[in-house]
Structure formats: C-alpha cells, structure tokens
Coordinates of C-alpha atoms and ligand atoms in Angstrom, one line a residue:
X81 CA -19.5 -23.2 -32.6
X82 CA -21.3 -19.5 -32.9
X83 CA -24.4 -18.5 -31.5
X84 CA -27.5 -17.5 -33.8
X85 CA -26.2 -14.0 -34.1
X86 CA -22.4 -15.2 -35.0
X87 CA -21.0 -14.1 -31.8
X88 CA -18.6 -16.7 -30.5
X89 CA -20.5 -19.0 -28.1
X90 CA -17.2 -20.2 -26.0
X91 CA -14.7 -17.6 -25.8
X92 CA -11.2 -18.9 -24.2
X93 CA -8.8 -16.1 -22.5
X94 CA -5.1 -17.4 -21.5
X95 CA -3.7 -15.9 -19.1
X96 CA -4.7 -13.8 -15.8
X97 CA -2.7 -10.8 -15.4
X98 CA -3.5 -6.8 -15.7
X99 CA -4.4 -7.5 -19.6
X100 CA -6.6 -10.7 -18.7
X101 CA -8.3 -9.6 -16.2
X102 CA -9.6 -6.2 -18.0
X103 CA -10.4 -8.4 -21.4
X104 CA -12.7 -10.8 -19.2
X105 CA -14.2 -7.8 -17.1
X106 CA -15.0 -5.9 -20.8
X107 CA -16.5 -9.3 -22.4
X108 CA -18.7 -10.2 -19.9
X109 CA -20.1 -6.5 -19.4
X110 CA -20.6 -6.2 -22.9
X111 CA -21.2 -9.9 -24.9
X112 CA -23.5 -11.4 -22.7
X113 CA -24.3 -14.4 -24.7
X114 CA -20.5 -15.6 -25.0
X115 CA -19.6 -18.1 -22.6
X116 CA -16.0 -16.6 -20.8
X117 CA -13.4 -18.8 -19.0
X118 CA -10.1 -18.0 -18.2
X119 CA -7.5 -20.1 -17.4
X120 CA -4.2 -18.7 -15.3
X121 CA -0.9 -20.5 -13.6
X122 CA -0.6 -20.2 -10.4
X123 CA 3.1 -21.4 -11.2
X124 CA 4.0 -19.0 -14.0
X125 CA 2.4 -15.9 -12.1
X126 CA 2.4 -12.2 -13.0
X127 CA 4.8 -10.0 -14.3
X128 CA 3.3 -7.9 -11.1
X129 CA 4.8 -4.4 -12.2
X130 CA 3.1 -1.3 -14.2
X131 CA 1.9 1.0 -11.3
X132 CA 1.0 3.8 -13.5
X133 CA -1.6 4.3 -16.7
X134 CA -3.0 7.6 -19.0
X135 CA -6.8 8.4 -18.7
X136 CA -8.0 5.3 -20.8
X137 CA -8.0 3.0 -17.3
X138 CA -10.6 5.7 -16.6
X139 CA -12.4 4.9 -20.2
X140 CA -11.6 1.4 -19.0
X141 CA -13.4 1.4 -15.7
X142 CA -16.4 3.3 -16.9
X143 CA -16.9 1.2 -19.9
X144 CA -17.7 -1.5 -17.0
X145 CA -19.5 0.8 -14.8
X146 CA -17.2 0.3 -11.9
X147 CA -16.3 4.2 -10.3
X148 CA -13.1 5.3 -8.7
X149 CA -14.7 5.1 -5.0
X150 CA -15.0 1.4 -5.5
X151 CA -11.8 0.5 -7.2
X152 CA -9.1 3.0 -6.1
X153 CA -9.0 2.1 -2.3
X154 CA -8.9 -1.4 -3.2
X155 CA -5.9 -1.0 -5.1
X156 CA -3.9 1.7 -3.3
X157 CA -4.9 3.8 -6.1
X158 CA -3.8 7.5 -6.5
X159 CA -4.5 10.1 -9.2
X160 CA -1.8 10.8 -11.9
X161 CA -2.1 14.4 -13.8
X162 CA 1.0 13.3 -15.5
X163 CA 4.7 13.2 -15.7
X164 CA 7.7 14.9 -14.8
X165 CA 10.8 14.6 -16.4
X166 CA 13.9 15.6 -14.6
X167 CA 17.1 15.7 -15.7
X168 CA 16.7 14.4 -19.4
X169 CA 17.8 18.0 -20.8
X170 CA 21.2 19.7 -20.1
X171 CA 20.1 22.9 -21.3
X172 CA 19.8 25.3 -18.7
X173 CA 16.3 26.1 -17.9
X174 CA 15.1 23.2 -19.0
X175 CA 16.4 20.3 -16.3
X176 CA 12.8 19.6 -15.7
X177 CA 9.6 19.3 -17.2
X178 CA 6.0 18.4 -16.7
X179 CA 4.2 16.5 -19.2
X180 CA 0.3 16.7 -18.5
X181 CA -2.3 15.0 -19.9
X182 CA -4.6 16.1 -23.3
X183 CA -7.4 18.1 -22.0
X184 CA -10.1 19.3 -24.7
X185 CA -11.0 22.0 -22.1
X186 CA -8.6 24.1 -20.6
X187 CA -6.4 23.9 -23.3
X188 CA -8.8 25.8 -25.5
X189 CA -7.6 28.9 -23.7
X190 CA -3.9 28.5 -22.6
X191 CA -2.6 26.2 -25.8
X192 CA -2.6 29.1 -28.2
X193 CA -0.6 31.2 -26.1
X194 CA 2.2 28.2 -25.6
X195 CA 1.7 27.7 -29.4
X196 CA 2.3 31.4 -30.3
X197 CA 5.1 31.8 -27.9
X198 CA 7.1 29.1 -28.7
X199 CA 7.0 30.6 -32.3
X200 CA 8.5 34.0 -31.3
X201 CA 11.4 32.2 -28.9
X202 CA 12.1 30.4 -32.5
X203 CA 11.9 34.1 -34.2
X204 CA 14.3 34.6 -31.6
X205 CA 12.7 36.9 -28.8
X206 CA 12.6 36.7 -25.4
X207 CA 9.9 34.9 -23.8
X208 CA 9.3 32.5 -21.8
X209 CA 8.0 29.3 -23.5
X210 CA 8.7 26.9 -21.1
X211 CA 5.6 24.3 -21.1
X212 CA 5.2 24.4 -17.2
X213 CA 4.1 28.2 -17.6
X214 CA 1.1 27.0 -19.5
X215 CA -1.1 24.5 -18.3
X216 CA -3.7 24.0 -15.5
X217 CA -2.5 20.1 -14.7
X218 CA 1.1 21.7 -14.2
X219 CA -0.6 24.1 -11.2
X220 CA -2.5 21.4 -9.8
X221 CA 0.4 19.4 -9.5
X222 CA 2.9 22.0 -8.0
X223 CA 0.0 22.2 -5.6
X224 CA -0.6 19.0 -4.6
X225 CA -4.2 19.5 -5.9
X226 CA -6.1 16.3 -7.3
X227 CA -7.8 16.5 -10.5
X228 CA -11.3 16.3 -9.8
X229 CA -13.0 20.1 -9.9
X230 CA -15.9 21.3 -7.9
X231 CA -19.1 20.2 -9.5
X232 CA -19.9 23.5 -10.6
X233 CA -16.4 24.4 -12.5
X234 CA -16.9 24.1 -16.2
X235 CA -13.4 22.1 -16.9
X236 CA -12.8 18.4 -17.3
X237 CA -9.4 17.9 -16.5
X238 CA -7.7 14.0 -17.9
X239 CA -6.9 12.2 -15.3
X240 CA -4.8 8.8 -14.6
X241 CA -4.0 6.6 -12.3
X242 CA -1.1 5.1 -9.6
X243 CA -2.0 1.8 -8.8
X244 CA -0.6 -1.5 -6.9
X245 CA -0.8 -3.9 -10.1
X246 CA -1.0 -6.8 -8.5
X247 CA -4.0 -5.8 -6.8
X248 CA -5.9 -4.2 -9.5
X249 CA -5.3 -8.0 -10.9
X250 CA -7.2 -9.2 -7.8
X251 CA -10.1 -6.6 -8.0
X252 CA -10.6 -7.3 -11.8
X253 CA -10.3 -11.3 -11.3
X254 CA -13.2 -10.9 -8.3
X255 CA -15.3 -8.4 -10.7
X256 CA -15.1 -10.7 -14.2
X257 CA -16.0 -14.0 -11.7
X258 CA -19.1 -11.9 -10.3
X259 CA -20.0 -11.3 -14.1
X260 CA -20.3 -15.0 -14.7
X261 CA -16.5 -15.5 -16.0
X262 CA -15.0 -18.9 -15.5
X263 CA -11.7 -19.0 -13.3
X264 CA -9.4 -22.2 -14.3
X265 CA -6.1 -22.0 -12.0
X266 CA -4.0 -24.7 -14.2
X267 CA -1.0 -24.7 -16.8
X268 CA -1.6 -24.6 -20.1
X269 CA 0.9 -27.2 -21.4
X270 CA 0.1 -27.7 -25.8
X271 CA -1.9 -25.6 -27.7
X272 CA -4.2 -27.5 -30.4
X273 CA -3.9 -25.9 -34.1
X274 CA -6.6 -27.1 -36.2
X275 CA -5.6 -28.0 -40.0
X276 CA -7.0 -24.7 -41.3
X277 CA -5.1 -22.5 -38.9
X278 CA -7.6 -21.8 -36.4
X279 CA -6.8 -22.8 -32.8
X280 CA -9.3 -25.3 -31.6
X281 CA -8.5 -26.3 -27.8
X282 CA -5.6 -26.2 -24.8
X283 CA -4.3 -28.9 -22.9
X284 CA -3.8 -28.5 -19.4
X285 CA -1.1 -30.3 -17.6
X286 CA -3.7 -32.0 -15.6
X287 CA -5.1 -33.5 -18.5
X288 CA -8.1 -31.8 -19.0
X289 CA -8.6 -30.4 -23.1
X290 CA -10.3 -26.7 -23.4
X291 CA -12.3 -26.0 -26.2
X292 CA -13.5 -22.6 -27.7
X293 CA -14.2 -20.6 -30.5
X294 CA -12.6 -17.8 -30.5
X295 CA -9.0 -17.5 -28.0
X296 CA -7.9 -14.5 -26.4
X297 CA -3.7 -14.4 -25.7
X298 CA -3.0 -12.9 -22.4
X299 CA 0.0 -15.4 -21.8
X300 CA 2.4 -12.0 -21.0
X301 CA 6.1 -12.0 -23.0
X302 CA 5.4 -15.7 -23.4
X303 CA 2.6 -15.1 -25.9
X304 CA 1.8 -18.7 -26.2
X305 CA -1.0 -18.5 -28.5
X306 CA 0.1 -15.8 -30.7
X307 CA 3.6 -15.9 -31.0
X308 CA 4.4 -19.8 -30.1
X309 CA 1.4 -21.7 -31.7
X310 CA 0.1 -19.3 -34.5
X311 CA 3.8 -18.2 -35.2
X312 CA 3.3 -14.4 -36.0
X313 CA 6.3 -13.1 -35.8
X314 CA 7.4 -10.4 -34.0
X315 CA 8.9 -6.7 -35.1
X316 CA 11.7 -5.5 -32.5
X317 CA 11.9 -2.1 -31.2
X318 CA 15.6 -2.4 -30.4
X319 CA 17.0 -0.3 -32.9
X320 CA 15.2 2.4 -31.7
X321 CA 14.8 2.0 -28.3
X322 CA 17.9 0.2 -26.4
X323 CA 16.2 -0.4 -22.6
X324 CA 15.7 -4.2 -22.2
X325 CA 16.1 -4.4 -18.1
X326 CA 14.4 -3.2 -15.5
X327 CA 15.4 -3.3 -11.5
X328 CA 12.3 -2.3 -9.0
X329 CA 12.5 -1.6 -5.7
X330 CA 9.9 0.3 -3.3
X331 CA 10.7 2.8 -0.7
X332 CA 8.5 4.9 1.9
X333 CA 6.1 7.0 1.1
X334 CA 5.9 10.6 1.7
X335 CA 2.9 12.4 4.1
X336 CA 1.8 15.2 1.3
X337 CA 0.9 11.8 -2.1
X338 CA 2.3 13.5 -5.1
X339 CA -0.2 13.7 -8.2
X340 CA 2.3 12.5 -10.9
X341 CA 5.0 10.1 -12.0
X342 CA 8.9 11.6 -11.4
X343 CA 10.9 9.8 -14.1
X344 CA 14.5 11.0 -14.0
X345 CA 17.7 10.3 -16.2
X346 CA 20.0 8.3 -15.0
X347 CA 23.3 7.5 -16.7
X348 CA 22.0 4.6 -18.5
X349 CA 18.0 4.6 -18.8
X350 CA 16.1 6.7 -16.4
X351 CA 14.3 6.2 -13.2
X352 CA 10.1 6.3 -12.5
X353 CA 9.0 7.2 -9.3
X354 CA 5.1 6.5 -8.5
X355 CA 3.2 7.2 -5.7
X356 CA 0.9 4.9 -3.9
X357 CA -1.3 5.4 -0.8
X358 CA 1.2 3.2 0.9
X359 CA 4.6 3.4 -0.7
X360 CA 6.3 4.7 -3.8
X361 CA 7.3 2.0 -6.6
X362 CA 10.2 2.9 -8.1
X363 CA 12.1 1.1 -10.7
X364 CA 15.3 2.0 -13.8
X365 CA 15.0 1.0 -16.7
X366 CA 17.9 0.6 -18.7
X367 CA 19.8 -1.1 -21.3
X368 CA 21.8 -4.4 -20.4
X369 CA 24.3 -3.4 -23.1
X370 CA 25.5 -0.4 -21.1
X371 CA 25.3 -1.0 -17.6
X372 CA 25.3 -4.5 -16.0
X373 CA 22.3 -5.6 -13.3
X374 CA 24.4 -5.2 -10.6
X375 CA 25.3 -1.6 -11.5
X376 CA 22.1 -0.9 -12.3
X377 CA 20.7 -1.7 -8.7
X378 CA 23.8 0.2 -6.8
X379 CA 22.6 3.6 -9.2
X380 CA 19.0 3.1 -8.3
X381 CA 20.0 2.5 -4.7
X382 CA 22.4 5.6 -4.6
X383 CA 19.2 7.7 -6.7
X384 CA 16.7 6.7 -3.9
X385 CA 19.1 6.8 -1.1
X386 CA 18.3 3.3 -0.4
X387 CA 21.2 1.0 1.0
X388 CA 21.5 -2.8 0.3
X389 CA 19.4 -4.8 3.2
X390 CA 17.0 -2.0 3.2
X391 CA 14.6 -3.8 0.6
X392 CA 14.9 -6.2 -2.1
X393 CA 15.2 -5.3 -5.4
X394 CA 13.5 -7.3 -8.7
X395 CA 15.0 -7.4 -11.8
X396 CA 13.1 -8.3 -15.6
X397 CA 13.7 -8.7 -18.8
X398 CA 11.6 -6.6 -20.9
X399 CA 10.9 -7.8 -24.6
X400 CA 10.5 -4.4 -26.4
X401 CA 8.5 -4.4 -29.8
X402 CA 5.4 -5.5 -31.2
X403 CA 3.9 -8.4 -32.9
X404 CA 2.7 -8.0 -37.0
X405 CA -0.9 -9.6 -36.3
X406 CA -2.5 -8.3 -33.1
X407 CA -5.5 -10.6 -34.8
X408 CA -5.1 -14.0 -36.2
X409 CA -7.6 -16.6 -37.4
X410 CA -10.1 -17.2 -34.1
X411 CA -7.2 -15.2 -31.7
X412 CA -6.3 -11.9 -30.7
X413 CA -3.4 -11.4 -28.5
X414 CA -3.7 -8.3 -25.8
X415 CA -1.0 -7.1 -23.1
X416 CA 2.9 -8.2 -22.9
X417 CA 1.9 -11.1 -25.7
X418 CA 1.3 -8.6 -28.4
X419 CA 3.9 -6.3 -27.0
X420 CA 5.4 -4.2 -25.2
X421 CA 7.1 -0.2 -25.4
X422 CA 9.3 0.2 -22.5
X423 CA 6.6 2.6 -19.4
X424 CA 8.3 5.7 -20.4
X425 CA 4.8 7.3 -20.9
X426 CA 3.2 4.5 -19.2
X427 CA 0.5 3.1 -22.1
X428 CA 0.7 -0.6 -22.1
X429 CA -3.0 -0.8 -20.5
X430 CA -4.0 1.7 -23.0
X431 CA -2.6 -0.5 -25.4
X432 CA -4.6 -3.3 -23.9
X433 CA -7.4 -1.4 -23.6
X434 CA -7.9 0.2 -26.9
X435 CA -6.9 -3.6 -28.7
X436 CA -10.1 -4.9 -26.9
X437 CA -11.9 -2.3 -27.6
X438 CA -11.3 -1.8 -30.9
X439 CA -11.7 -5.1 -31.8
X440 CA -15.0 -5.9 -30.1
X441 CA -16.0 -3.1 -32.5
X442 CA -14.4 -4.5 -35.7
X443 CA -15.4 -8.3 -34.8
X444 CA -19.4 -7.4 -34.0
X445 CA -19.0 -4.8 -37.3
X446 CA -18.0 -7.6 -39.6
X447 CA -20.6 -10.0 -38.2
X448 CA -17.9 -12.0 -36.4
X449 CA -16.3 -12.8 -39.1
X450 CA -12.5 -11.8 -40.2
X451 CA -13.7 -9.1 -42.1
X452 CA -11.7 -6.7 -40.5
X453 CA -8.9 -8.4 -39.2
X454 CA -6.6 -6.9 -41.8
X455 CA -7.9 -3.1 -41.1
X456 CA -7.8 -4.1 -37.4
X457 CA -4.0 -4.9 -37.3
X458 CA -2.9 -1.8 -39.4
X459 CA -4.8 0.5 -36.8
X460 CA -3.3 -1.3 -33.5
X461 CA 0.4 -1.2 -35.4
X462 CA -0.4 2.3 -35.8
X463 CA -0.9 2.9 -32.4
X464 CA 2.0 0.8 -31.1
X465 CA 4.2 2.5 -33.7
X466 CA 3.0 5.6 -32.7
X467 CA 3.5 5.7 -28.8
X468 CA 7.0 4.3 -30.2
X469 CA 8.1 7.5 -31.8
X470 CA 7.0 9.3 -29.1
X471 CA 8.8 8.0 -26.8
X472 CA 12.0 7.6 -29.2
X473 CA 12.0 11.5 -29.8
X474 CA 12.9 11.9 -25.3
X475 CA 16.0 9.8 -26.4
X476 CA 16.9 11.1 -29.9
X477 CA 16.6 15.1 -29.1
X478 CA 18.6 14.8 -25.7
X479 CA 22.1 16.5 -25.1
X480 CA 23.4 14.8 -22.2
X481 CA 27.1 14.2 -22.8
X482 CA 28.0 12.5 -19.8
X483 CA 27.9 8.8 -20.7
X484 CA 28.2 6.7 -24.1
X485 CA 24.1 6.0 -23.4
X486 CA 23.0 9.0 -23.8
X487 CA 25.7 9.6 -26.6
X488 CA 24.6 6.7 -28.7
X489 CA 20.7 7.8 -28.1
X490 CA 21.2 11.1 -29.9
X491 CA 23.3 9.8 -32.4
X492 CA 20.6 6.9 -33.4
X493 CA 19.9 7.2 -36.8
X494 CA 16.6 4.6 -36.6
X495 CA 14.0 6.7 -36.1
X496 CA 10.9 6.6 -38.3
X497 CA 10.2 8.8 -41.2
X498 CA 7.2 9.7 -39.4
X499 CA 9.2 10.8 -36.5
X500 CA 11.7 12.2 -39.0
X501 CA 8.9 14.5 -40.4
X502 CA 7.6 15.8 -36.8
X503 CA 11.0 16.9 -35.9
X504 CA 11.3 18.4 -39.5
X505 CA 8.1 20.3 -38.8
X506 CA 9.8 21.6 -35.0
X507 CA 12.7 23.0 -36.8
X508 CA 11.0 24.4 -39.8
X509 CA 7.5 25.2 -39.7
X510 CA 6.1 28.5 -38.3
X511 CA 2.9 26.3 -37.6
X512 CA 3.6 23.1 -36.0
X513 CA 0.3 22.0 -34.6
X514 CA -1.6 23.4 -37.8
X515 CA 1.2 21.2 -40.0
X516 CA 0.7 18.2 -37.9
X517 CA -3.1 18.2 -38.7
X518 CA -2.0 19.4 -42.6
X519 CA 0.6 16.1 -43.4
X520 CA -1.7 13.7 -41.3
X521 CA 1.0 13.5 -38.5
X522 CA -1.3 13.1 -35.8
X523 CA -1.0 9.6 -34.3
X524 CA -0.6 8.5 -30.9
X525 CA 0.4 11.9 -29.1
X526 CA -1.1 15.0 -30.0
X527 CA 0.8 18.4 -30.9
X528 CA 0.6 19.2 -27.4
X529 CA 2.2 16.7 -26.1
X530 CA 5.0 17.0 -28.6
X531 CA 5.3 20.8 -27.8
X532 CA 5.5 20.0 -24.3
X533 CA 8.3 17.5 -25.0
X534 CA 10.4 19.4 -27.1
X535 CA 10.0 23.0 -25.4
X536 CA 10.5 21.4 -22.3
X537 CA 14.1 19.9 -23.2
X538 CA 14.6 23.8 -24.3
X539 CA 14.9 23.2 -28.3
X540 CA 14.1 26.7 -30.2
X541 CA 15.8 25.8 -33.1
X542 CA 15.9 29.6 -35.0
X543 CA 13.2 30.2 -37.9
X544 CA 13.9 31.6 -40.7
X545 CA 11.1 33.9 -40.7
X546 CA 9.4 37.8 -40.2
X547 CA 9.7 38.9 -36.6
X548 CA 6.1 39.8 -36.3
X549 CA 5.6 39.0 -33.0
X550 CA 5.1 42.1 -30.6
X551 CA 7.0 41.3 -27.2
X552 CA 5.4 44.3 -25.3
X553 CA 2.5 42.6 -24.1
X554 CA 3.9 39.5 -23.7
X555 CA 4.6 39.2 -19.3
X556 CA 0.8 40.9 -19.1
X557 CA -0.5 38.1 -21.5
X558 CA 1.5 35.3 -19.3
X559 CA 0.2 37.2 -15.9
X560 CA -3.3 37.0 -17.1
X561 CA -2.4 33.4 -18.4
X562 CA -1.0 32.2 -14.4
X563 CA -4.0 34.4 -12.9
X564 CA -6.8 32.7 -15.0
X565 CA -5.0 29.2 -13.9
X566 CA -5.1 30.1 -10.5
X567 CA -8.3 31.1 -10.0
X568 CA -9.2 27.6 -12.0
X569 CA -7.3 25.8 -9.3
X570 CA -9.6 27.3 -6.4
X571 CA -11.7 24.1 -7.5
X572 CA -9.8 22.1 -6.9
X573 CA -9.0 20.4 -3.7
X574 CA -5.9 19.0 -2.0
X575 CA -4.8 15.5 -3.5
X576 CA -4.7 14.1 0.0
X577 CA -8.3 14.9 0.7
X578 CA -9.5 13.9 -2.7
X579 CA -8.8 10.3 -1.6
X580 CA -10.1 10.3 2.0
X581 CA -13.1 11.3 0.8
Ligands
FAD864 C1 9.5 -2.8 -16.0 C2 8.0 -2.6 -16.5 C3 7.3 -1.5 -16.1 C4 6.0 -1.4 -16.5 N1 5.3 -0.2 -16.2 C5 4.0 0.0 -16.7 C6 3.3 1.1 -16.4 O1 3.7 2.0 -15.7 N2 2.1 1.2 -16.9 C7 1.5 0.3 -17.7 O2 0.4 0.5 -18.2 N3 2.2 -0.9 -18.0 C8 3.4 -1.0 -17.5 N4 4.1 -2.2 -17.7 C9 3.4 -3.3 -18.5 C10 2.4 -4.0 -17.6 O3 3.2 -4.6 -16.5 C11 1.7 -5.1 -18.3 O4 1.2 -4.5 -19.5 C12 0.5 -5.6 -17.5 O5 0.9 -6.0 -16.3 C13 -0.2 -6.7 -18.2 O6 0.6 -7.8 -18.3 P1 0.0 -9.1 -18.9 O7 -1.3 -9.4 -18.3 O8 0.0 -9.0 -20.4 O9 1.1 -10.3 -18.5 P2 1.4 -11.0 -17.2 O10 1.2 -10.1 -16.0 O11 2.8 -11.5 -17.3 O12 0.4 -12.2 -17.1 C14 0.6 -13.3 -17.9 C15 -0.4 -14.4 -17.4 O13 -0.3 -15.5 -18.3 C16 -0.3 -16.7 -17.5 N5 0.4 -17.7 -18.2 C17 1.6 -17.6 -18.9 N6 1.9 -18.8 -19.4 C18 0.9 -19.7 -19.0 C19 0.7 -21.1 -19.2 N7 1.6 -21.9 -19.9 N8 -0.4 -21.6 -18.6 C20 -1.3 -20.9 -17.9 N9 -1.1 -19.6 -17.8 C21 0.0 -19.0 -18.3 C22 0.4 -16.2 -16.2 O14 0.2 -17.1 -15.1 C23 -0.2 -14.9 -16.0 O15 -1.5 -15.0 -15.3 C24 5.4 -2.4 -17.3 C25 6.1 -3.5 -17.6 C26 7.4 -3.7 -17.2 C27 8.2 -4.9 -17.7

C-alpha cells in the first residue's frame, strides 16, 4: 500500500553491505514518510573489500549531511586525489602515470595547454605532453599535500576517498538505525512473486513473512531479488574485460599516508595499492584463465615483498557485467546485485550512488509510478556501459609484450563502437575534446580523463595535419604552467596534517 502522496509506505531493502547501508541512509534522509527496514545475514556476510571511491561518496555523504570530521576517523578514512598507474605502458617515458580527478576549476587554466600540446607532439614536435606536467592534483600528490585548500584559495579541487569497507558498513548501519531504519539480522530464505510480477513479501528462515511495497536488491553477486526471483537477466562483461579473481592481502602502512591509489601491472591483471590510516589494502585482480589462484598470490606476495605466514590472503570471485533492468516492477537492484566492473577506476559506490539517486528522482517525478522505469534503465546502462569502455581502453591500447595476458588484451577485438569512435577521434582528430562534445561521445569519463589515459601510456599517433604550432615558447609556457601550480599548492597542507586535524 502507498501513502496519500503515492510514495511507497513500506519500503523493504535486502541486504546490508556498502550498497545497503548508503540506500537506507539516503531514504530515510530524504522520504520521510516511507517506512525503511532492512534485513541482512549475519551468515552470508559482506563481500568486505572496495577501500577506495571517486568524489560521488563525497556527493554521497553530503546528500545526508554527515561531514568528513565525523565519518573519516571512524572509518580509517584517507583522501584519494586519484590514481597512479605504473607499469601499464612499455613506452619509454611513459611507465607511469597519474590519473586525477575532473576538476571544473583548475582545469580551466592548465587543460588547454595539455590539450594544445598533445596536438603538436601528434604534428610531430617536441614537447612534452605528458599528463603529470599538467595538473594541480598531480603536484599535490607528488607532495603529499591533501586536497582541501585554504579557505581563502579560489579552487575546488575533487576529492575521494580510502576507506576500511567494512567499517564504513558499520558507521552507515548506526546512522540509517538513528534515522528510524529498521535492522532485521535474519536469512532471507524464498522470495514471494505476486501473480502480476510485482514482489509482494520475503520469508525468513525463522518463519517470519516481510511485506512491502516497493523492494530494494542489495543481496551483493547473489542478487536474489533481481536476478533470482524477477529473472532479469544479466549482460556479461567478459568479452571485454577478462579479470574474474581477485586475491587481497594487507601489509604495513607507511609514516608519510600517500593521497592516491598505486595500481600496477602485473603479468596477468594488475595490482591496487590503497592507503589507510592504519595499513595499506592491497589486492590483484586477474583473470583465472591466465594464471591460477595460487600463482596469483606468490606474484602479489613477491610485488609487496610479503612472504607466506606473514598475513593471510583472501581470494573472490568477481561476477563482471551488468544486469538489463536496474528497475523492475516494485524493485530496484543497487551494488554487486545490479553489477559489477572490475575497481580499476574504483566506481562501484558511484554506481550505487548515482542508481539511488537517480531513481529517487525518476520514481518521485513520475508520481511513484513506473513512468520512468524504461528511461531509468537506459541512463544507469549508460553509465555502467560507459565506465566499461573506459576502463577497457587501459587494456586495449597497452603494449606490453611480456605475457599472452597482455597480448590477448590488445588484440581484443570486443570493444564498443563507442569506444571504437573515441580511439578513432585520438588518432585522427586535430580536436579531440571539441569532437567528443560534437559526436555526443561524452559519457562516463570526460575528455580529460581520456587524454590523461592515452597521453599517459605515450600514444601520439602522427596527424596528418599543418604544423602550425610555434615550439619557441613552448618550455616558458610549461614554466609558467608548473610556477602557477606551485604557487596553487602553497594552500595546500600536508596530507598527514589534514587528517589530524
Ligand atoms: C575485488 C574487489 C575490489 C573492489 N574494489 C572496490 C573499490 O575500490 N571501490 C568501490 O567503490 N567498490 C569496489 N568493489 C565493489 C564493492 O566491494 C561493492 O560495490 C560494495 O562493497 C557493495 O557491496 P554490496 O553491498 O552490493 O554487497 P555485499 O557487501 O556482498 O553485501 C550483500 C549483503 O546481502 C546480504 N545477503 C545476501 N544474501 C542474503 C540472504 N539470503 N538473506 C539475507 N541477507 C542476504 C549479505 O548478508 C550482505 O549483507 C570491489 C569489489 C571487489 C570484488
């Protein structure tokens, strides 16, 4: 049954990891009259990895009015300016990369000069486009600077976030309970499917029968809901992207925290390392058809220069792709149930995020109704497909050549024709970002971000085109460039004293 304004009186969430915790938290902040429970197995438990996110767990956390001071040292939180990629490229020059954030601000004055350079390397000049030249978050980062500026600097910088998962889980579960959700620790054992389609109740194994109106799938890869009761089936990613394992270990952390993600190539996948207050998390992700488990956790021990008896290590399964129906009848799935792109780039909680938020804005926009279920699903596939390309491109456009992996990654002929078109555009266009924009391109990752990926692996394919640039200036301009970042990071303080404050 619906309340008088059509919003679903009883709303049911299954499931109680990262993504069931952060739906609960945003309902009950924002849909008051719904009644919220969740129900969670102590048994089944969490996946308990995914220690890193993009700035939409900052969106996340202020949509619910909860600030860093109160969350982060909960959660052995650090700040993320981004990514470094070492070792994907085997062009010299280019063995390492940083990937930073979008930022709307600083970027106005140093992303036209990466833009135009990058354009005469491809006209075949000598300069130096090499992304880490270029960017404000790169100079923090070298620096060991944090992200947040003085009050009185002009810039907003995007920021993410390193994170013990499991505890952010706890935090979340306490805040949603304090916001009047209902915690039910039991199994969920059959799910009820009314004779229209819609869900109608759960059984717990203890016997006791859940009713609700509208049911939110949180259930992880098991996607009870979604997948097993409603029967939306499921597109895989595996053509494209081969990683289906994943072995974690931690090891010690260092005195100076680091303010990014390290993810290195290894012979068969490639290797995050995140930094918490208290340790690093590290963990390879590879593909089971290349290496075996075993394997796997002797090159990740030999990487970290950890030897067996040291620590443990985990190993998952990792079910890579996305449902077709994020949205069906009275259920939307969110987290590992609606999918999952292996943590390359790290946006599975931006995933989450951004489905719950959209859809509590197509739901209330369609009077609660299924309106806009259809126009809901294209936009989350779009997204999911999206962050796939992305991602896809760091394997397609490598040139390792030292194992069949890395071989069979470039040689993939699966890629989109979206993906197709954007590295179309990098060989061929004399404006990339401009033709982006021009053949509605822009999805997921901005121009930016796919400059920073393919001028970091050191790809200048040549242009046929007029050598107009004028190369005199062009070490004054990048002086000017590196002093203007500089003096930007005077505001910036030391990523250690950011969090002891
Ligand atoms: C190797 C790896 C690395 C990752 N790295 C990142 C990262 O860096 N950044 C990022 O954003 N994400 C990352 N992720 C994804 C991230 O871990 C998940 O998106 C996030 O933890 C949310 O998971 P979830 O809540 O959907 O599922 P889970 O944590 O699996 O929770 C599922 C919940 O459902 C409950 N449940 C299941 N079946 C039943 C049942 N029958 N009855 C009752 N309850 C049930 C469980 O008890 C549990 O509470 C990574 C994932 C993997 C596999």
């Amino acid at each position: 049954m619906n309340n008088s304004e059509g919003q679903p009186k009883k709303i049911l969430i299954v499931g109680g990891g990262t993504a069931g915790w952060m739906v609960a938290s945003l309902l009950a902040s924002k849909w008051q009259g719904s009644e919220i429970s969740l129900v969670e197995s102590k048994d089944i438990g969490i996946i308990g990895v995914g220690e890193g996110s993009t700035p939409h767990l900052k969106l996340f956390f202020d949509a619910i009015k909860v600030t860093d001071a109160q969350w982060m040292p909960r959660c052995n939180a650090t700040y993320k300016n981004g990514i470094t990629f070492d070792n994907w490229s085997a062009i010299a020059g280019f063995e390492s990369y940083f990937h930073p954030f979008a930022a709307q601000t600083d970027d106005a004055f140093t992303l036209p000069l990466f833009f135009r350079n990058i354009r005469a390397r491809m006209q075949g000049h000598e300069v130096d486009a090499h992304p880490d030249k270029y960017f404000l978050e790169t100079y923090l980062t070298r620096n060991h600077l944090g992200p947040i500026p003085a009050e009185s600097f002009p810039f907003g910088i995007a920021y993410g976030y390193h994170f013990d998962s499991a505890l952010l889980g706890q935090f979340l579960a306490e805040h949603a309970q304090n916001q009047g959700v209902n915690r039910i620790v039991a199994n969920v054992a059959e799910v009820e499917v009314h004779p229209n389609g819609d869900l109608s109740a759960v059984m717990l194994s203890d016997g006791r029968r859940l009713k609700a109106d509208f049911f939110i799938d949180c259930s992880g890869f098991n996607s009870l809901l979604m997948q097993q009761s409603l029967k939306v089936s499921f597109k895989s990613f595996k053509d494209n992207l081969f990683n289906d394992s994943a072995v974690v270990m931690p090891s010690a952390i260092s005195s100076v925290l680091p303010v990014e993600t390290r993810s290195t190539a290894l012979s068969s996948g490639w290797a995050w390392k995140i930094p918490l207050r208290n340790r690093f998390g590290n963990g390879y992700v590879y593909s089971s058809d290349y290496i075996d488990a075993d394997q796997a956790e002797t090159e990740l021990r030999q990487h970290l220069g950890l030897l067996e008896g040291d620590v443990q290590a985990r190993h998952l399964k990792m079910k890579v792709g996305r449902v077709e129906k994020h949205w069906h009848k009275n259920c939307l799935a969110v987290g590992l149930s609606q999918g999952f792109i292996e943590p390359l780039e790290a946006t599975a909680i931006a995933l989450s995020f951004n489905t719950i938020a959209q859809f509590m804005q197509y739901f209330q926009e369609g009077k609660f109704t299924n309106q806009y279920e259809q126009a809901f699903n294209q936009n989350i596939n779009g997204r999911f497909d999206g962050i796939r390309d992305y991602i896809v491109c760091h394997y397609k456009v490598n040139q390792r050549t030292d194992s069949a992996y890395w071989l069979d990654n470039a040689a993939n002929a699966n890629i989109s024709d979206t993906l197709r078109a954007i590295l179309t555009l990098w060989h061929k266009s004399p404006d990339f970002a401009g033709d982006m924009l021009k053949y509605k391109l822009m999805g997921s990752y901005q121009p930016k971000s796919w400059a920073c990926l393919l001028a970091g692996y050191g790809i200048f394919p040549r242009l046929a085109m007029p050598q107009s640039f004028d190369c005199s200036m062009h070490q004054q301009e990048l002086e000017a460039l590196h002093d203007f970042i500089r003096r930007c990071g005077l505001n910036f303080k030391p990523h250690n004293e950011l969090l002891t404050q």
